[in-house]
CSV table of C-alpha atoms in Angstrom, one decimal:
chain,number,residue,atom,x,y,z
A,1,GLU,CA,0.0,0.0,0.0
A,2,THR,CA,1.9,3.1,-1.2
A,3,GLY,CA,-1.1,5.5,-1.8
A,4,VAL,CA,-0.4,7.4,1.5
A,5,THR,CA,3.0,7.4,3.0
A,6,GLN,CA,3.9,8.6,6.5
A,7,THR,CA,7.3,9.2,8.0
A,8,PRO,CA,8.7,8.5,10.5
A,9,ARG,CA,7.0,5.2,11.4
A,10,HIS,CA,8.2,5.5,15.0
A,11,LEU,CA,9.3,8.6,16.9
A,12,VAL,CA,10.4,8.9,20.5
A,13,MET,CA,10.8,12.5,21.8
A,14,GLY,CA,11.2,14.3,25.1
A,15,MET,CA,8.8,16.9,26.3
A,16,THR,CA,11.0,19.8,25.3
A,17,ASN,CA,11.8,18.5,21.7
A,18,LYS,CA,10.5,19.8,18.5
A,19,LYS,CA,9.8,17.3,15.8
A,20,SER,CA,7.6,16.9,12.7
A,21,LEU,CA,5.5,14.1,11.2
A,22,LYS,CA,5.2,14.0,7.4
A,23,CYS,CA,2.5,12.6,5.1
A,24,GLU,CA,2.4,12.4,1.3
A,25,GLN,CA,-0.4,11.1,-0.8
A,26,HIS,CA,0.0,9.9,-4.3
A,27,LEU,CA,-3.7,9.5,-5.1
A,28,GLY,CA,-4.5,12.9,-6.5
A,29,HIS,CA,-7.0,13.6,-3.7
A,30,ASN,CA,-8.1,17.0,-2.7
A,31,ALA,CA,-8.4,16.6,1.1
A,32,MET,CA,-6.0,15.4,3.8
A,33,TYR,CA,-6.5,14.6,7.4
A,34,TRP,CA,-4.7,14.0,10.7
A,35,TYR,CA,-6.2,11.5,13.2
A,36,LYS,CA,-5.1,10.5,16.6
A,37,GLN,CA,-5.6,6.8,17.6
A,38,SER,CA,-5.4,5.8,21.2
A,39,ALA,CA,-6.1,2.3,22.5
A,40,LYS,CA,-9.8,1.3,22.8
A,41,LYS,CA,-11.0,4.8,21.8
A,42,PRO,CA,-12.6,6.0,18.6
A,43,LEU,CA,-10.4,7.7,16.2
A,44,GLU,CA,-10.0,11.4,17.0
A,45,LEU,CA,-10.1,13.8,14.1
A,46,MET,CA,-7.5,16.5,14.6
A,47,PHE,CA,-7.2,18.5,11.4
A,48,VAL,CA,-8.7,18.6,7.9
A,49,TYR,CA,-7.5,20.3,4.8
A,50,ASN,CA,-9.7,20.7,1.8
A,51,PHE,CA,-7.9,22.1,-1.3
A,52,LYS,CA,-5.0,23.1,1.1
A,53,GLU,CA,-7.3,25.2,3.3
A,54,GLN,CA,-7.8,24.1,6.9
A,55,THR,CA,-11.5,23.4,7.4
A,56,GLU,CA,-11.4,21.6,10.7
A,57,ASN,CA,-9.5,22.0,14.0
A,58,ASN,CA,-11.2,19.9,16.6
A,59,SER,CA,-10.0,21.8,19.7
A,60,VAL,CA,-6.5,20.5,19.3
A,61,PRO,CA,-3.9,21.9,21.7
A,62,SER,CA,-1.6,24.5,20.1
A,63,ARG,CA,1.4,22.2,20.8
A,64,PHE,CA,0.2,20.4,17.6
A,65,SER,CA,0.6,22.6,14.5
A,66,PRO,CA,-0.4,21.4,11.0
A,67,GLU,CA,1.0,22.6,7.7
A,68,CYS,CA,-0.3,21.8,4.2
A,69,PRO,CA,2.0,23.3,1.6
A,70,ASN,CA,0.1,21.7,-1.3
A,71,SER,CA,-2.6,19.1,-1.9
A,72,SER,CA,-0.1,16.2,-1.7
A,73,HIS,CA,1.8,17.0,1.5
A,74,LEU,CA,0.7,17.4,5.1
A,75,PHE,CA,2.9,17.9,8.1
A,76,LEU,CA,2.2,17.8,11.8
A,77,HIS,CA,4.7,19.9,13.8
A,78,LEU,CA,5.1,18.8,17.4
A,79,HIS,CA,6.5,20.9,20.3
A,80,THR,CA,6.5,20.7,24.1
A,81,LEU,CA,4.3,17.6,24.0
A,82,GLN,CA,3.0,15.7,27.1
A,83,PRO,CA,3.2,12.0,27.8
A,84,GLU,CA,-0.5,11.7,27.2
A,85,ASP,CA,0.1,12.7,23.6
A,86,SER,CA,1.7,9.3,23.0
A,87,ALA,CA,-0.4,7.6,20.4
A,88,LEU,CA,-0.5,6.5,16.8
A,89,TYR,CA,-1.0,9.4,14.5
A,90,LEU,CA,-2.7,8.6,11.2
A,91,CYS,CA,-2.8,10.6,8.0
A,92,ALA,CA,-5.5,10.0,5.5
A,93,SER,CA,-6.7,11.5,2.2
A,94,SER,CA,-9.9,11.5,0.2
A,95,GLN,CA,-11.5,12.9,-2.9
A,96,VAL,CA,-14.2,15.2,-1.6
A,97,ARG,CA,-17.1,15.3,-4.0
A,98,GLY,CA,-19.5,17.2,-1.8
A,99,ASP,CA,-21.9,14.3,-1.5
A,100,GLY,CA,-20.3,12.6,1.5
A,101,THR,CA,-19.8,9.2,-0.3
A,102,GLY,CA,-16.0,9.2,-0.6
A,103,GLU,CA,-13.9,6.9,1.6
A,104,LEU,CA,-10.7,7.7,3.4
A,105,PHE,CA,-7.3,6.2,2.4
A,106,PHE,CA,-4.9,5.9,5.4
A,107,GLY,CA,-1.2,5.8,5.8
A,108,GLU,CA,0.4,3.3,8.1
A,109,GLY,CA,0.7,5.7,10.9
A,110,SER,CA,3.5,7.3,13.0
A,111,ARG,CA,3.8,5.8,16.5
A,112,LEU,CA,4.7,8.6,18.8
A,113,THR,CA,6.1,8.1,22.3
A,114,VAL,CA,6.6,11.1,24.5
A,115,LEU,CA,9.0,10.6,27.5
B,1,ALA,CA,-26.4,13.7,18.3
B,2,GLN,CA,-24.8,11.4,15.7
B,3,SER,CA,-23.1,8.3,17.2
B,4,VAL,CA,-21.8,4.9,16.4
B,5,ALA,CA,-21.6,1.9,18.8
B,6,GLN,CA,-19.7,-1.3,18.5
B,7,PRO,CA,-21.0,-3.2,21.5
B,8,GLU,CA,-18.3,-5.9,21.5
B,9,ASP,CA,-14.6,-5.0,22.4
B,10,GLN,CA,-13.6,-8.5,21.1
B,11,VAL,CA,-15.1,-11.3,19.1
B,12,ASN,CA,-13.6,-14.8,19.0
B,13,VAL,CA,-14.5,-17.1,16.2
B,14,ALA,CA,-13.1,-20.5,15.1
B,15,GLU,CA,-11.6,-20.7,11.6
B,16,GLY,CA,-14.1,-21.8,9.1
B,17,ASN,CA,-17.1,-20.5,11.1
B,18,PRO,CA,-19.2,-17.5,10.1
B,19,LEU,CA,-18.4,-14.3,11.8
B,20,THR,CA,-20.4,-11.2,12.7
B,21,VAL,CA,-19.0,-7.9,14.0
B,22,LYS,CA,-21.8,-5.6,15.2
B,23,CYS,CA,-22.4,-1.9,14.6
B,24,THR,CA,-25.4,0.3,15.5
B,25,TYR,CA,-25.7,4.0,14.7
B,26,SER,CA,-27.7,7.0,15.4
B,27,VAL,CA,-28.0,9.8,12.8
B,28,SER,CA,-30.5,12.3,11.6
B,29,GLY,CA,-31.4,11.7,8.0
B,30,ASN,CA,-30.1,9.0,5.8
B,31,PRO,CA,-26.9,7.2,7.0
B,32,TYR,CA,-23.8,6.8,5.0
B,33,LEU,CA,-22.0,3.8,6.7
B,34,PHE,CA,-18.5,2.5,6.4
B,35,TRP,CA,-16.4,-0.4,7.6
B,36,TYR,CA,-12.6,-0.3,7.9
B,37,VAL,CA,-10.1,-2.9,9.0
B,38,GLN,CA,-6.7,-2.3,10.7
B,39,TYR,CA,-4.2,-5.1,10.7
B,40,PRO,CA,-1.4,-5.1,13.4
B,41,ASN,CA,1.0,-2.2,13.0
B,42,ARG,CA,-0.8,-0.9,9.9
B,43,GLY,CA,-3.1,1.9,9.0
B,44,LEU,CA,-6.8,1.5,8.4
B,45,GLN,CA,-8.1,0.0,5.1
B,46,PHE,CA,-11.5,0.6,3.6
B,47,LEU,CA,-13.6,-2.5,3.4
B,48,LEU,CA,-17.1,-1.5,2.2
B,49,LYS,CA,-19.7,1.2,2.4
B,50,TYR,CA,-23.5,1.6,2.3
B,51,ILE,CA,-24.8,4.8,0.6
B,52,THR,CA,-28.1,3.7,-0.9
B,53,GLY,CA,-29.7,0.8,-2.7
B,54,ASP,CA,-29.4,-2.9,-1.9
B,55,ASN,CA,-29.2,-3.5,1.9
B,56,LEU,CA,-26.6,-6.2,1.5
B,57,VAL,CA,-23.2,-4.6,0.5
B,58,LYS,CA,-20.3,-6.7,-0.6
B,59,GLY,CA,-16.7,-5.6,0.0
B,60,SER,CA,-13.1,-6.6,0.1
B,61,TYR,CA,-11.7,-10.0,1.3
B,62,GLY,CA,-15.1,-11.7,1.1
B,63,PHE,CA,-16.7,-9.4,3.7
B,64,GLU,CA,-20.3,-8.1,3.4
B,65,ALA,CA,-22.5,-6.0,5.6
B,66,GLU,CA,-26.2,-5.7,6.0
B,67,PHE,CA,-27.9,-2.4,6.4
B,68,ASN,CA,-31.0,-2.6,8.6
B,69,LYS,CA,-32.8,0.6,8.9
B,70,SER,CA,-35.4,-0.4,11.4
B,71,GLN,CA,-32.7,-1.7,13.8
B,72,THR,CA,-30.3,1.1,12.9
B,73,SER,CA,-27.6,-1.5,12.4
B,74,PHE,CA,-24.8,-2.2,9.9
B,75,HIS,CA,-23.3,-5.5,11.0
B,76,LEU,CA,-20.2,-6.9,9.2
B,77,LYS,CA,-20.3,-10.5,8.2
B,78,LYS,CA,-18.3,-13.2,6.5
B,79,PRO,CA,-19.5,-16.8,5.8
B,80,SER,CA,-16.2,-18.5,6.6
B,81,ALA,CA,-13.5,-16.9,8.8
B,82,LEU,CA,-9.8,-17.1,8.1
B,83,VAL,CA,-7.0,-16.7,10.6
B,84,SER,CA,-5.8,-13.8,8.5
B,85,ASP,CA,-9.0,-12.0,9.2
B,86,SER,CA,-7.8,-11.4,12.8
B,87,ALA,CA,-7.6,-7.6,13.1
B,88,LEU,CA,-9.3,-4.5,14.5
B,89,TYR,CA,-12.5,-3.5,12.8
B,90,PHE,CA,-14.0,0.0,12.8
B,91,CYS,CA,-17.5,1.1,11.9
B,92,ALA,CA,-18.1,4.7,10.9
B,93,VAL,CA,-21.0,6.9,9.9
B,94,ARG,CA,-20.9,10.1,7.9
B,95,ASP,CA,-22.3,13.1,9.7
B,96,MET,CA,-24.4,14.8,7.0
B,97,SER,CA,-25.6,17.7,9.1
B,98,MET,CA,-25.0,21.1,7.7
B,99,ASP,CA,-22.2,22.2,10.1
B,100,SER,CA,-20.3,18.9,10.2
B,101,ASN,CA,-18.3,19.2,7.0
B,102,TYR,CA,-19.4,15.6,6.3
B,103,GLN,CA,-16.8,14.2,8.8
B,104,LEU,CA,-16.9,10.5,9.9
B,105,ILE,CA,-18.0,9.5,13.3
B,106,TRP,CA,-16.2,6.4,14.5
B,107,GLY,CA,-16.9,3.5,16.7
B,108,ALA,CA,-14.3,2.4,19.2
B,109,GLY,CA,-13.4,-0.7,17.3
B,110,THR,CA,-13.8,-4.4,17.7
B,111,LYS,CA,-10.9,-6.8,17.9
B,112,LEU,CA,-11.6,-9.9,15.9
B,113,ILE,CA,-9.6,-13.0,16.8
B,114,ILE,CA,-9.9,-16.1,14.5
B,115,LYS,CA,-8.6,-19.3,16.2
B,116,PRO,CA,-7.2,-22.2,14.1
């Protein structure tokens, strides 16, 4: 599965570090997403970009900062994180048609551990 | 409020037996329903969706799901389970309300274990 690629796959960082997660989609889609996955909880939508414009920010703390330079690339910049931010961060893309029928295509995730 | 419930944290099935993973939903208006699967250390993969039409939807890897409007359910099924079906399964419903931006509402997931 190479439609959506995420790097790095694993990241360990201290609470004072600054790091970034990268996502690239090769599907020609017009929307990209960041989700947080924690054990035994529903996926939490963090950010959505449609046509490079941020359309959703679900009350995410400012220590998470997204960047979408073009429709194929999405970044999540991380700084001064907390141990409870440790989770699997999933990037996804979709072709938004305005009728709600499109499905999401996910990357394999970046496993983040905050010490 | 829109919601999705997967009432079972884990489902255990013997290989070769039929399997069912349950999902119920609550939405205003017509539901758009999805199933995704997550294999260990992987991202989520789309399995199938119900938008309109035939209540029985067929998807990838031999899975199917039955939309039942009166019971507000969308259970995932497979006639004969394989050990390789062991994974985490997520049900989701599209929020079609005006201020939702059509985002997906997710269940908490069901771990499916197929024993040889």
